[in-house]
Coordinates of N, CA and C in Angstrom, one line a residue:
X1 N 131.4 125.6 96.4 CA 130.7 124.4 97.0 C 131.3 124.2 98.4
X2 N 130.5 124.0 99.4 CA 131.0 123.9 100.8 C 131.6 122.5 101.0
X3 N 132.7 122.4 101.7 CA 133.4 121.2 102.0 C 132.9 120.6 103.3
X4 N 132.0 121.3 104.0 CA 131.6 120.7 105.3 C 130.6 119.6 105.1
X5 N 130.7 118.6 105.9 CA 129.8 117.5 105.9 C 128.8 117.6 107.0
X6 N 127.5 117.6 106.7 CA 126.5 117.7 107.8 C 126.6 116.5 108.7
X7 N 126.2 116.6 110.0 CA 126.2 115.5 110.9 C 125.1 114.5 110.5
X8 N 125.3 113.3 111.0 CA 124.3 112.2 110.7 C 122.9 112.6 111.1
X9 N 122.8 113.3 112.3 CA 121.5 113.6 112.8 C 120.9 114.7 111.9
X10 N 121.7 115.6 111.4 CA 121.2 116.7 110.6 C 120.6 116.2 109.3
X11 N 121.1 115.0 108.9 CA 120.6 114.4 107.6 C 119.2 113.9 107.7
X12 N 118.6 113.8 108.9 CA 117.2 113.3 109.0 C 116.3 114.4 108.4
X13 N 115.3 113.9 107.7 CA 114.4 114.8 107.0 C 113.6 115.7 108.0
X14 N 113.4 116.9 107.7 CA 112.6 117.8 108.5 C 111.2 117.2 108.6
X15 N 110.7 116.5 107.5 CA 109.4 116.0 107.5 C 109.2 114.9 108.6
X16 N 110.3 114.3 109.0 CA 110.2 113.3 110.1 C 109.9 113.9 111.4
X17 N 110.6 115.0 111.7 CA 110.3 115.8 112.9 C 108.8 116.3 112.9
X18 N 108.4 116.8 111.8 CA 107.1 117.4 111.6 C 106.0 116.3 111.8
X19 N 106.3 115.1 111.3 CA 105.3 114.0 111.4 C 105.2 113.6 112.9
X20 N 106.3 113.6 113.6 CA 106.3 113.3 115.0 C 105.5 114.3 115.8
X21 N 105.8 115.6 115.5 CA 105.1 116.6 116.2 C 103.6 116.6 116.0
X22 N 103.2 116.3 114.7 CA 101.8 116.3 114.4 C 101.1 115.1 115.0
X23 N 101.8 113.9 115.1 CA 101.2 112.8 115.7 C 101.0 113.0 117.2
X24 N 102.0 113.7 117.8 CA 101.9 114.0 119.2 C 100.7 115.0 119.5
X25 N 100.6 116.0 118.7 CA 99.5 117.0 118.9 C 98.1 116.4 118.8
X26 N 98.0 115.4 117.9 CA 96.7 114.8 117.7 C 96.3 113.9 118.8
X27 N 97.3 113.4 119.7 CA 97.0 112.5 120.8 C 96.9 113.2 122.1
X28 N 97.2 114.5 122.2 CA 97.1 115.2 123.4 C 95.7 115.3 124.0
X29 N 95.5 115.0 125.3 CA 94.2 115.0 125.9 C 93.6 116.4 126.1
X30 N 93.2 117.0 125.0 CA 92.7 118.4 125.0 C 91.3 118.4 124.3
X31 N 90.5 119.3 124.8 CA 89.1 119.5 124.2 C 89.2 120.2 122.9
X32 N 90.2 121.0 122.6 CA 90.4 121.7 121.4 C 91.5 121.2 120.6
X33 N 91.5 121.5 119.3 CA 92.6 121.0 118.4 C 93.9 121.7 118.7
X34 N 95.0 120.9 118.8 CA 96.3 121.4 119.1 C 97.1 121.5 117.9
X35 N 97.8 122.6 117.6 CA 98.7 122.7 116.5 C 100.1 122.8 116.9
X36 N 101.0 122.1 116.2 CA 102.4 122.1 116.4 C 103.1 122.9 115.4
X37 N 103.7 124.0 115.9 CA 104.4 125.0 115.0 C 105.9 125.0 115.2
X38 N 106.7 124.9 114.2 CA 108.2 124.9 114.4 C 108.6 126.2 115.1
X39 N 109.4 126.0 116.1 CA 109.9 127.2 116.9 C 111.3 127.6 116.5
X40 N 111.5 128.8 116.2 CA 112.8 129.3 115.8 C 113.3 130.4 116.7
X41 N 112.6 130.7 117.8 CA 113.1 131.7 118.7 C 114.1 131.2 119.7
X42 N 114.4 132.0 120.7 CA 115.4 131.6 121.7 C 114.8 130.4 122.5
X43 N 115.6 129.3 122.5 CA 115.2 128.1 123.2 C 114.8 128.3 124.7
X44 N 115.6 129.2 125.3 CA 115.3 129.4 126.8 C 114.0 129.9 127.1
X45 N 113.3 130.6 126.1 CA 112.0 131.2 126.3 C 110.9 130.2 126.4
X46 N 111.2 129.0 125.8 CA 110.1 128.0 125.7 C 109.7 127.6 127.2
X47 N 110.7 127.4 128.0 CA 110.4 127.0 129.4 C 109.6 128.0 130.2
X48 N 109.7 129.3 129.7 CA 109.0 130.4 130.4 C 107.6 130.6 129.9
X49 N 107.3 130.1 128.7 CA 106.0 130.4 128.1 C 104.9 129.6 128.7
X50 N 105.2 128.4 129.2 CA 104.2 127.5 129.6 C 104.2 127.2 131.1
X51 N 103.0 127.2 131.7 CA 102.9 126.8 133.2 C 102.4 125.4 133.2
X52 N 103.3 124.4 133.4 CA 103.0 123.0 133.4 C 104.2 122.2 133.7
X53 N 103.9 120.9 134.0 CA 105.0 120.0 134.2 C 105.6 119.5 132.9
X54 N 106.9 119.3 132.9 CA 107.6 118.8 131.7 C 107.9 117.3 131.9
X55 N 107.6 116.6 130.8 CA 107.8 115.1 130.8 C 108.8 114.8 129.7
X56 N 109.9 114.1 130.1 CA 110.9 113.7 129.1 C 110.9 112.2 128.9
X57 N 111.4 111.7 127.8 CA 111.4 110.3 127.5 C 112.6 110.0 126.6
X58 N 113.1 108.7 126.6 CA 114.1 108.3 125.7 C 113.5 107.2 124.8
X59 N 113.8 107.1 123.6 CA 113.3 106.1 122.6 C 114.5 105.4 122.1
X60 N 114.5 104.0 122.2 CA 115.6 103.2 121.7 C 115.1 102.4 120.5
X61 N 115.6 102.7 119.4 CA 115.2 102.1 118.1 C 116.2 102.4 117.1
X62 N 115.8 102.4 115.8 CA 116.7 102.8 114.7 C 115.9 103.8 113.8
X63 N 116.0 105.1 114.0 CA 117.0 105.7 114.9 C 116.4 105.8 116.3
X64 N 117.2 106.2 117.3 CA 116.8 106.5 118.6 C 116.6 108.0 118.8
X65 N 116.0 108.4 119.9 CA 115.7 109.8 120.1 C 115.4 110.1 121.6
X66 N 115.6 111.4 121.9 CA 115.2 111.9 123.2 C 114.1 112.9 122.9
X67 N 113.0 113.0 123.8 CA 111.9 113.9 123.6 C 111.6 114.5 124.9
X68 N 111.0 115.7 124.8 CA 110.5 116.4 126.0 C 109.2 117.1 125.6
X69 N 108.3 117.1 126.5 CA 106.9 117.6 126.3 C 106.5 118.4 127.5
X70 N 106.0 119.6 127.3 CA 105.4 120.4 128.3 C 104.1 121.0 127.8
X71 N 103.1 120.8 128.6 CA 101.7 121.2 128.2 C 101.1 122.1 129.3
X72 N 100.5 123.1 128.9 CA 99.8 124.0 129.9 C 98.9 123.2 130.8
X73 N 99.0 123.5 132.1 CA 98.2 122.7 133.1 C 96.7 122.9 132.8
X74 N 96.3 124.0 132.4 CA 94.8 124.3 132.1 C 94.4 123.4 131.0
X75 N 95.2 123.1 130.0 CA 94.9 122.3 128.9 C 94.6 120.8 129.3
X76 N 95.3 120.4 130.4 CA 95.1 119.0 130.9 C 93.9 119.0 131.9
X77 N 93.4 120.1 132.3 CA 92.3 120.2 133.3 C 92.9 120.3 134.7
X78 N 93.1 121.5 135.1 CA 93.8 121.7 136.4 C 92.8 121.8 137.6
X79 N 91.5 121.5 137.3 CA 90.4 121.6 138.3 C 90.4 120.4 139.2
X80 N 89.3 120.3 140.0 CA 89.2 119.2 141.0 C 89.1 117.9 140.3
X81 N 88.5 117.7 139.2 CA 88.5 116.4 138.5 C 89.9 116.0 138.2
X82 N 90.7 116.9 137.7 CA 92.1 116.5 137.4 C 92.9 116.1 138.6
X83 N 92.6 116.8 139.7 CA 93.4 116.5 141.0 C 92.9 115.2 141.5
X84 N 91.7 114.8 141.3 CA 91.2 113.5 141.8 C 91.6 112.3 141.0
X85 N 92.2 112.6 139.8 CA 92.6 111.5 138.9 C 93.6 110.6 139.6
X86 N 93.6 109.3 139.1 CA 94.4 108.3 139.7 C 95.7 108.1 138.9
X87 N 96.0 109.1 138.1 CA 97.2 109.0 137.3 C 97.9 110.4 137.2
X88 N 99.2 110.3 136.9 CA 100.0 111.5 136.9 C 100.0 112.2 135.6
X89 N 100.7 113.4 135.5 CA 100.8 114.1 134.2 C 101.5 113.2 133.2
X90 N 102.6 112.5 133.7 CA 103.3 111.6 132.8 C 102.4 110.5 132.2
X91 N 101.4 110.0 133.0 CA 100.5 109.0 132.5 C 99.6 109.6 131.4
X92 N 99.2 110.9 131.6 CA 98.3 111.6 130.7 C 99.0 111.8 129.3
X93 N 100.3 112.1 129.4 CA 101.0 112.5 128.2 C 101.7 111.4 127.5
X94 N 101.8 110.2 128.2 CA 102.5 109.1 127.5 C 102.0 108.7 126.2
X95 N 100.6 108.6 126.0 CA 100.1 108.2 124.7 C 100.6 109.2 123.6
X96 N 100.7 110.4 123.9 CA 101.1 111.4 122.9 C 102.6 111.2 122.6
X97 N 103.4 110.9 123.6 CA 104.8 110.7 123.4 C 105.0 109.4 122.6
X98 N 104.2 108.4 122.9 CA 104.3 107.1 122.1 C 103.9 107.4 120.6
X99 N 102.9 108.2 120.4 CA 102.5 108.5 119.0 C 103.6 109.3 118.3
X100 N 104.4 110.1 119.0 CA 105.4 110.9 118.3 C 106.6 110.0 117.9
X101 N 106.9 109.0 118.8 CA 108.1 108.2 118.5 C 107.7 107.0 117.6
X102 N 106.4 106.7 117.5 CA 106.0 105.6 116.6 C 106.3 105.9 115.1
X103 N 106.5 107.2 114.7 CA 106.9 107.5 113.4 C 108.3 107.1 113.1
X104 N 109.1 106.8 114.1 CA 110.5 106.4 113.9 C 110.6 104.9 113.7
X105 N 109.5 104.1 113.9 CA 109.6 102.7 113.7 C 109.5 101.9 115.0
X106 N 109.9 100.7 115.0 CA 109.9 99.8 116.2 C 110.9 100.3 117.2
X107 N 110.6 100.2 118.4 CA 111.5 100.6 119.5 C 110.9 100.6 120.8
X108 N 111.6 101.0 121.9 CA 111.1 101.0 123.2 C 111.1 102.4 123.8
X109 N 110.0 102.9 124.3 CA 110.0 104.2 124.9 C 110.0 104.1 126.4
X110 N 110.9 104.9 127.1 CA 111.0 104.9 128.5 C 111.1 106.3 129.1
X111 N 110.4 106.6 130.2 CA 110.4 107.9 130.8 C 111.5 107.9 131.9
X112 N 112.1 106.7 132.1 CA 113.2 106.6 133.1 C 114.5 107.1 132.6
X113 N 115.2 107.9 133.4 CA 116.6 108.4 133.1 C 116.5 109.3 131.8
X114 N 115.4 109.9 131.6 CA 115.3 110.8 130.4 C 116.1 112.1 130.6
X115 N 116.7 112.7 129.6 CA 117.5 113.9 129.8 C 116.5 115.1 130.2
X116 N 117.1 116.1 130.9 CA 116.3 117.2 131.3 C 115.9 118.0 130.1
X117 N 114.8 118.7 130.3 CA 114.3 119.6 129.2 C 115.3 120.7 128.9
X118 N 116.0 121.2 129.9 CA 117.0 122.2 129.8 C 118.1 121.7 128.9
X119 N 118.6 120.5 129.2 CA 119.7 120.0 128.4 C 119.3 119.7 127.0
X120 N 118.1 119.3 126.8 CA 117.6 119.0 125.4 C 117.5 120.2 124.6
X121 N 117.0 121.3 125.2 CA 116.8 122.5 124.5 C 118.1 123.2 124.2
X122 N 119.1 123.0 125.0 CA 120.4 123.6 124.8 C 121.2 122.9 123.6
X123 N 120.8 121.7 123.3 CA 121.5 121.0 122.2 C 121.1 121.6 120.8
X124 N 122.0 122.0 120.0 CA 121.6 122.6 118.7 C 121.0 121.6 117.7
X125 N 121.2 120.3 118.0 CA 120.6 119.2 117.2 C 119.1 119.0 117.5
X126 N 118.6 119.6 118.6 CA 117.2 119.4 118.9 C 116.3 120.3 118.1
X127 N 115.2 119.7 117.7 CA 114.2 120.4 116.9 C 113.0 120.7 117.8
X128 N 112.6 122.0 117.9 CA 111.5 122.3 118.8 C 110.2 122.8 118.1
X129 N 109.1 122.5 118.7 CA 107.8 122.9 118.2 C 107.0 123.6 119.3
X130 N 106.4 124.7 119.0 CA 105.5 125.3 120.0 C 104.1 124.8 119.8
X131 N 103.4 124.4 120.8 CA 102.1 123.8 120.8 C 101.1 125.0 121.0
X132 N 100.1 125.1 120.1 CA 99.2 126.2 120.2 C 97.7 125.7 120.1
X133 N 96.9 126.4 120.9 CA 95.4 126.1 120.8 C 94.8 127.5 120.5
X134 N 94.0 127.5 119.4 CA 93.4 128.8 119.0 C 94.4 129.9 119.0
X135 N 95.6 129.7 118.5 CA 96.6 130.7 118.3 C 97.4 131.0 119.6
X136 N 97.0 130.5 120.7 CA 97.6 130.8 122.0 C 98.6 129.7 122.4
X137 N 99.7 130.0 123.1 CA 100.7 129.0 123.5 C 100.1 128.0 124.5
X138 N 100.3 126.8 124.2 CA 99.8 125.7 125.1 C 100.9 124.8 125.5
X139 N 102.2 125.0 125.1 CA 103.3 124.1 125.5 C 104.3 124.0 124.4
X140 N 105.2 123.0 124.6 CA 106.2 122.8 123.5 C 106.5 121.3 123.5
X141 N 107.1 121.0 122.3 CA 107.6 119.6 122.1 C 109.0 119.7 121.5
X142 N 109.9 118.9 122.0 CA 111.3 119.0 121.5 C 111.7 117.5 121.3
X143 N 112.5 117.4 120.2 CA 113.0 116.0 119.8 C 114.4 116.1 119.3
X144 N 115.2 115.2 119.7 CA 116.6 115.1 119.3 C 116.8 113.6 118.8
X145 N 117.1 113.5 117.5 CA 117.3 112.2 117.0 C 118.8 111.8 117.1
X146 N 119.0 110.5 117.3 CA 120.4 109.9 117.3 C 120.5 108.9 116.3
X147 N 121.5 109.0 115.4 CA 121.7 108.0 114.4 C 122.6 107.0 115.0
X148 N 122.2 105.7 115.0 CA 122.9 104.6 115.6 C 124.0 104.0 114.8
X149 N 124.2 104.6 113.6 CA 125.2 104.0 112.7 C 126.6 104.0 113.2
X150 N 126.9 105.0 114.0 CA 128.3 105.1 114.5 C 128.6 104.0 115.5
X151 N 127.6 103.3 116.1 CA 127.9 102.3 117.0 C 127.7 100.9 116.4
X152 N 127.6 100.9 115.0 CA 127.5 99.6 114.3 C 128.5 99.6 113.2
X153 N 129.8 99.6 113.4 CA 130.8 99.6 112.4 C 130.7 98.3 111.5
X154 N 130.3 97.2 112.0 CA 130.2 96.0 111.2 C 129.1 96.1 110.2
X155 N 128.0 96.8 110.5 CA 126.9 97.0 109.6 C 127.3 97.9 108.5
X156 N 128.2 98.9 108.8 CA 128.6 99.9 107.8 C 129.5 99.2 106.8
X157 N 130.4 98.4 107.2 CA 131.4 97.8 106.3 C 130.8 96.6 105.6
X158 N 129.7 96.0 106.1 CA 129.2 94.8 105.5 C 129.8 93.5 106.0
X159 N 130.9 93.7 106.9 CA 131.6 92.5 107.4 C 130.9 92.0 108.7
X160 N 130.7 90.7 108.8 CA 130.0 90.2 110.0 C 131.0 90.4 111.2
X161 N 130.4 90.7 112.4 CA 131.2 90.8 113.6 C 131.7 89.4 114.0
X162 N 132.9 89.3 114.5 CA 133.4 88.0 115.0 C 132.5 87.5 116.1
X163 N 132.3 86.1 116.1 CA 131.4 85.5 117.0 C 131.8 85.7 118.5
X164 N 133.2 85.7 118.7 CA 133.6 85.9 120.1 C 133.3 87.4 120.5
X165 N 133.3 88.3 119.6 CA 133.0 89.7 119.9 C 131.6 89.8 120.3
X166 N 130.7 89.2 119.6 CA 129.3 89.2 119.9 C 129.0 88.6 121.2
X167 N 129.6 87.4 121.5 CA 129.4 86.7 122.8 C 129.9 87.6 123.9
X168 N 131.0 88.3 123.7 CA 131.6 89.2 124.8 C 130.6 90.3 125.1
X169 N 130.0 90.9 124.0 CA 129.0 92.0 124.3 C 127.8 91.5 125.0
X170 N 127.3 90.3 124.6 CA 126.1 89.8 125.2 C 126.4 89.4 126.7
X171 N 127.6 88.9 126.9 CA 127.9 88.6 128.3 C 127.8 89.7 129.3
X172 N 128.0 90.9 128.8 CA 128.0 92.1 129.7 C 126.5 92.4 130.1
X173 N 125.5 91.9 129.4 CA 124.2 92.3 129.8 C 123.4 91.1 130.3
X174 N 124.1 90.0 130.6 CA 123.4 88.8 131.0 C 122.6 89.0 132.3
X175 N 123.0 89.9 133.2 CA 122.4 90.1 134.5 C 121.5 91.3 134.5
X176 N 121.2 91.9 133.3 CA 120.4 93.1 133.2 C 118.9 92.6 133.3
X177 N 118.1 93.2 134.2 CA 116.7 92.9 134.4 C 115.9 93.6 133.3
X178 N 115.0 92.9 132.7 CA 114.1 93.5 131.7 C 112.6 93.2 132.1
X179 N 111.7 94.0 131.7 CA 110.3 93.8 132.1 C 109.6 92.9 131.1
X180 N 109.1 91.8 131.6 CA 108.3 90.9 130.7 C 106.8 91.0 131.1
X181 N 106.0 91.3 130.1 CA 104.6 91.6 130.3 C 103.7 90.7 129.5
X182 N 102.6 90.2 130.1 CA 101.6 89.4 129.4 C 100.4 90.2 129.2
X183 N 99.9 90.3 128.0 CA 98.8 91.2 127.7 C 97.7 90.4 127.1
X184 N 96.5 90.4 127.7 CA 95.4 89.7 127.2 C 94.5 90.5 126.3
X185 N 94.7 91.8 126.2 CA 93.9 92.6 125.3 C 94.1 94.1 125.7
X186 N 93.5 94.9 124.8 CA 93.6 96.4 125.0 C 92.3 97.0 124.7
X187 N 92.1 98.3 125.1 CA 91.0 99.1 124.7 C 91.4 100.6 124.8
X188 N 90.7 101.5 124.2 CA 90.9 102.9 124.4 C 89.7 103.5 125.1
X189 N 90.1 104.4 126.0 CA 89.0 105.1 126.8 C 89.4 106.5 127.0
X190 N 88.3 107.4 127.1 CA 88.6 108.8 127.3 C 88.9 109.0 128.8
X191 N 89.6 110.1 129.1 CA 89.9 110.4 130.5 C 88.6 110.5 131.3
X192 N 87.5 111.0 130.7 CA 86.3 111.0 131.5 C 85.8 109.7 131.9
X193 N 85.9 108.7 130.9 CA 85.5 107.3 131.2 C 86.4 106.7 132.3
X194 N 87.7 106.9 132.2 CA 88.6 106.4 133.2 C 88.3 106.9 134.6
X195 N 88.0 108.2 134.7 CA 87.7 108.8 136.0 C 86.4 108.3 136.5
X196 N 85.5 107.8 135.6 CA 84.2 107.3 136.1 C 84.2 105.8 136.5
X197 N 85.4 105.1 136.4 CA 85.4 103.7 136.7 C 85.2 103.5 138.2
X198 N 84.4 102.5 138.5 CA 84.2 102.2 139.9 C 84.3 100.6 140.1
X199 N 84.4 100.2 141.3 CA 84.5 98.7 141.6 C 83.2 98.0 141.0
X200 N 83.4 97.0 140.2 CA 82.3 96.3 139.6 C 82.2 96.6 138.1
X201 N 82.8 97.7 137.7 CA 82.7 98.1 136.3 C 83.4 97.0 135.4
X202 N 82.9 96.8 134.2 CA 83.5 95.8 133.3 C 84.1 96.6 132.1
X203 N 85.3 96.4 131.8 CA 86.0 97.0 130.7 C 86.1 95.9 129.6
X204 N 85.5 96.2 128.4 CA 85.6 95.2 127.3 C 86.9 95.4 126.5
X205 N 87.6 94.3 126.3 CA 88.9 94.4 125.6 C 88.7 94.0 124.1
X206 N 89.8 94.2 123.3 CA 89.7 94.0 121.9 C 90.0 92.6 121.4
X207 N 89.9 91.6 122.4 CA 90.3 90.2 122.0 C 89.3 89.3 122.5
X208 N 89.0 88.2 121.7 CA 88.0 87.3 122.1 C 88.5 86.3 123.1
X209 N 87.6 85.6 123.8 CA 88.0 84.6 124.8 C 88.7 83.5 124.1
X210 N 89.8 83.0 124.7 CA 90.5 81.9 124.1 C 91.6 82.3 123.2
X211 N 91.6 83.6 122.8 CA 92.7 84.0 121.9 C 94.0 84.0 122.6
X212 N 95.1 83.8 121.9 CA 96.4 83.8 122.6 C 96.8 85.2 123.2
X213 N 97.5 85.1 124.3 CA 98.0 86.4 125.0 C 99.3 86.8 124.4
X214 N 99.5 88.1 124.3 CA 100.8 88.6 123.8 C 101.8 88.7 125.0
X215 N 103.0 88.4 124.6 CA 104.1 88.4 125.6 C 105.1 89.5 125.1
X216 N 105.3 90.5 125.9 CA 106.1 91.7 125.5 C 107.3 91.8 126.4
X217 N 108.5 92.0 125.8 CA 109.7 92.3 126.5 C 110.0 93.8 126.4
X218 N 110.0 94.5 127.5 CA 110.2 95.9 127.5 C 109.3 96.6 126.5
X219 N 108.1 96.1 126.4 CA 107.1 96.7 125.5 C 107.1 96.2 124.1
X220 N 108.0 95.3 123.8 CA 108.1 94.8 122.4 C 107.6 93.4 122.3
X221 N 106.7 93.1 121.4 CA 106.1 91.8 121.2 C 107.1 90.8 120.8
X222 N 107.3 89.7 121.6 CA 108.3 88.7 121.3 C 107.7 87.3 121.1
X223 N 106.5 87.1 121.7 CA 105.9 85.7 121.7 C 104.4 85.8 122.0
X224 N 103.8 84.6 121.9 CA 102.4 84.5 122.2 C 102.2 83.2 123.1
X225 N 101.2 83.2 123.9 CA 101.0 82.0 124.7 C 99.6 82.0 125.3
X226 N 99.4 81.0 126.1 CA 98.1 80.8 126.8 C 98.2 81.0 128.3
X227 N 97.3 81.7 128.9 CA 97.3 81.9 130.3 C 96.9 80.6 131.1
X228 N 97.7 80.2 132.1 CA 97.4 79.0 132.9 C 97.5 79.4 134.3
X229 N 97.0 78.5 135.2 CA 97.0 78.7 136.6 C 98.0 77.7 137.2
X230 N 98.9 78.1 138.0 CA 99.9 77.3 138.7 C 99.9 77.6 140.1
X231 N 99.5 76.6 141.0 CA 99.5 76.8 142.4 C 98.8 78.1 142.8
X232 N 97.6 78.3 142.2 CA 96.8 79.5 142.5 C 97.5 80.8 142.0
X233 N 98.5 80.7 141.3 CA 99.1 81.9 140.6 C 98.9 81.8 139.1
X234 N 98.8 82.9 138.5 CA 98.7 82.9 137.0 C 100.1 82.7 136.4
X235 N 100.1 82.1 135.2 CA 101.3 81.9 134.5 C 101.0 81.9 133.0
X236 N 102.0 81.8 132.2 CA 101.7 81.8 130.7 C 102.6 80.7 130.1
X237 N 101.9 79.9 129.3 CA 102.6 78.8 128.5 C 102.9 79.3 127.1
X238 N 104.2 79.3 126.7 CA 104.6 79.8 125.4 C 104.1 78.9 124.3
X239 N 103.4 79.4 123.4 CA 102.9 78.6 122.2 C 103.6 79.0 120.9
X240 N 104.1 80.2 120.9 CA 104.8 80.7 119.6 C 105.8 81.8 119.9
X241 N 107.0 81.6 119.4 CA 108.0 82.7 119.5 C 108.0 83.5 118.2
X242 N 108.0 84.8 118.3 CA 107.9 85.7 117.1 C 109.3 86.3 116.8
X243 N 109.5 86.6 115.5 CA 110.8 87.2 115.2 C 110.7 88.7 115.4
X244 N 111.8 89.4 115.1 CA 111.8 90.8 115.5 C 110.8 91.7 114.7
X245 N 110.3 91.1 113.6 CA 109.3 91.8 112.9 C 107.9 91.5 113.3
X246 N 107.7 90.7 114.4 CA 106.4 90.4 114.9 C 105.7 89.2 114.2
X247 N 106.4 88.5 113.3 CA 105.9 87.4 112.7 C 106.4 86.1 113.3
X248 N 105.8 84.9 112.9 CA 106.3 83.6 113.5 C 107.8 83.4 113.2
X249 N 108.5 82.9 114.2 CA 109.9 82.6 114.0 C 110.1 81.4 113.1

């Protein structure tokens, strides 16, 4: 019987990685079905197989993760219509990245300060998938999970952290800027419909008039409120604070 103990990251189920890859493949903006196949070959070859831009992202949650995605430029539409689009490759691929990390639970996805694809592929803890369309290579998806348990010793022991220790930690981030967003509704549109938008077009949202607006902190729902006008500027009046699970506090 082996005396070696697997790392915390290695303890994550293979099914979790597979679910992330499948969710990502289903959301890629492709006309044909995309299949995510576990890749067991030389990692360095992945970057050579695909002609396209690589997009990386970091996900902060429990667990956290780093991901990288590269998709064949032809799959995204490299013609004149693609070139005239008002959004980047990262914009096109973000819904797929969000779908892949959604299987990990609540958290925040950011494409800022993401690790390079090269560094991610060189890490033995990273799990890689080759993306295929009709059996042909169409790109790759890589994910590395981080177990946050090692940075939460109080949670492991069951002992509450001292109040002064918590205050000290919070004091270090008092001046950190975070993005607060007010959202009045959402909708889903195909790339074709987005490219067809013109001045005067009306986009119908999924929320009725008078419904409360969502207030998100770094993409996470924290409160609801009503939109108001203050000195010819829009504002929002908080009507309800939500707990971390998205319910009333």
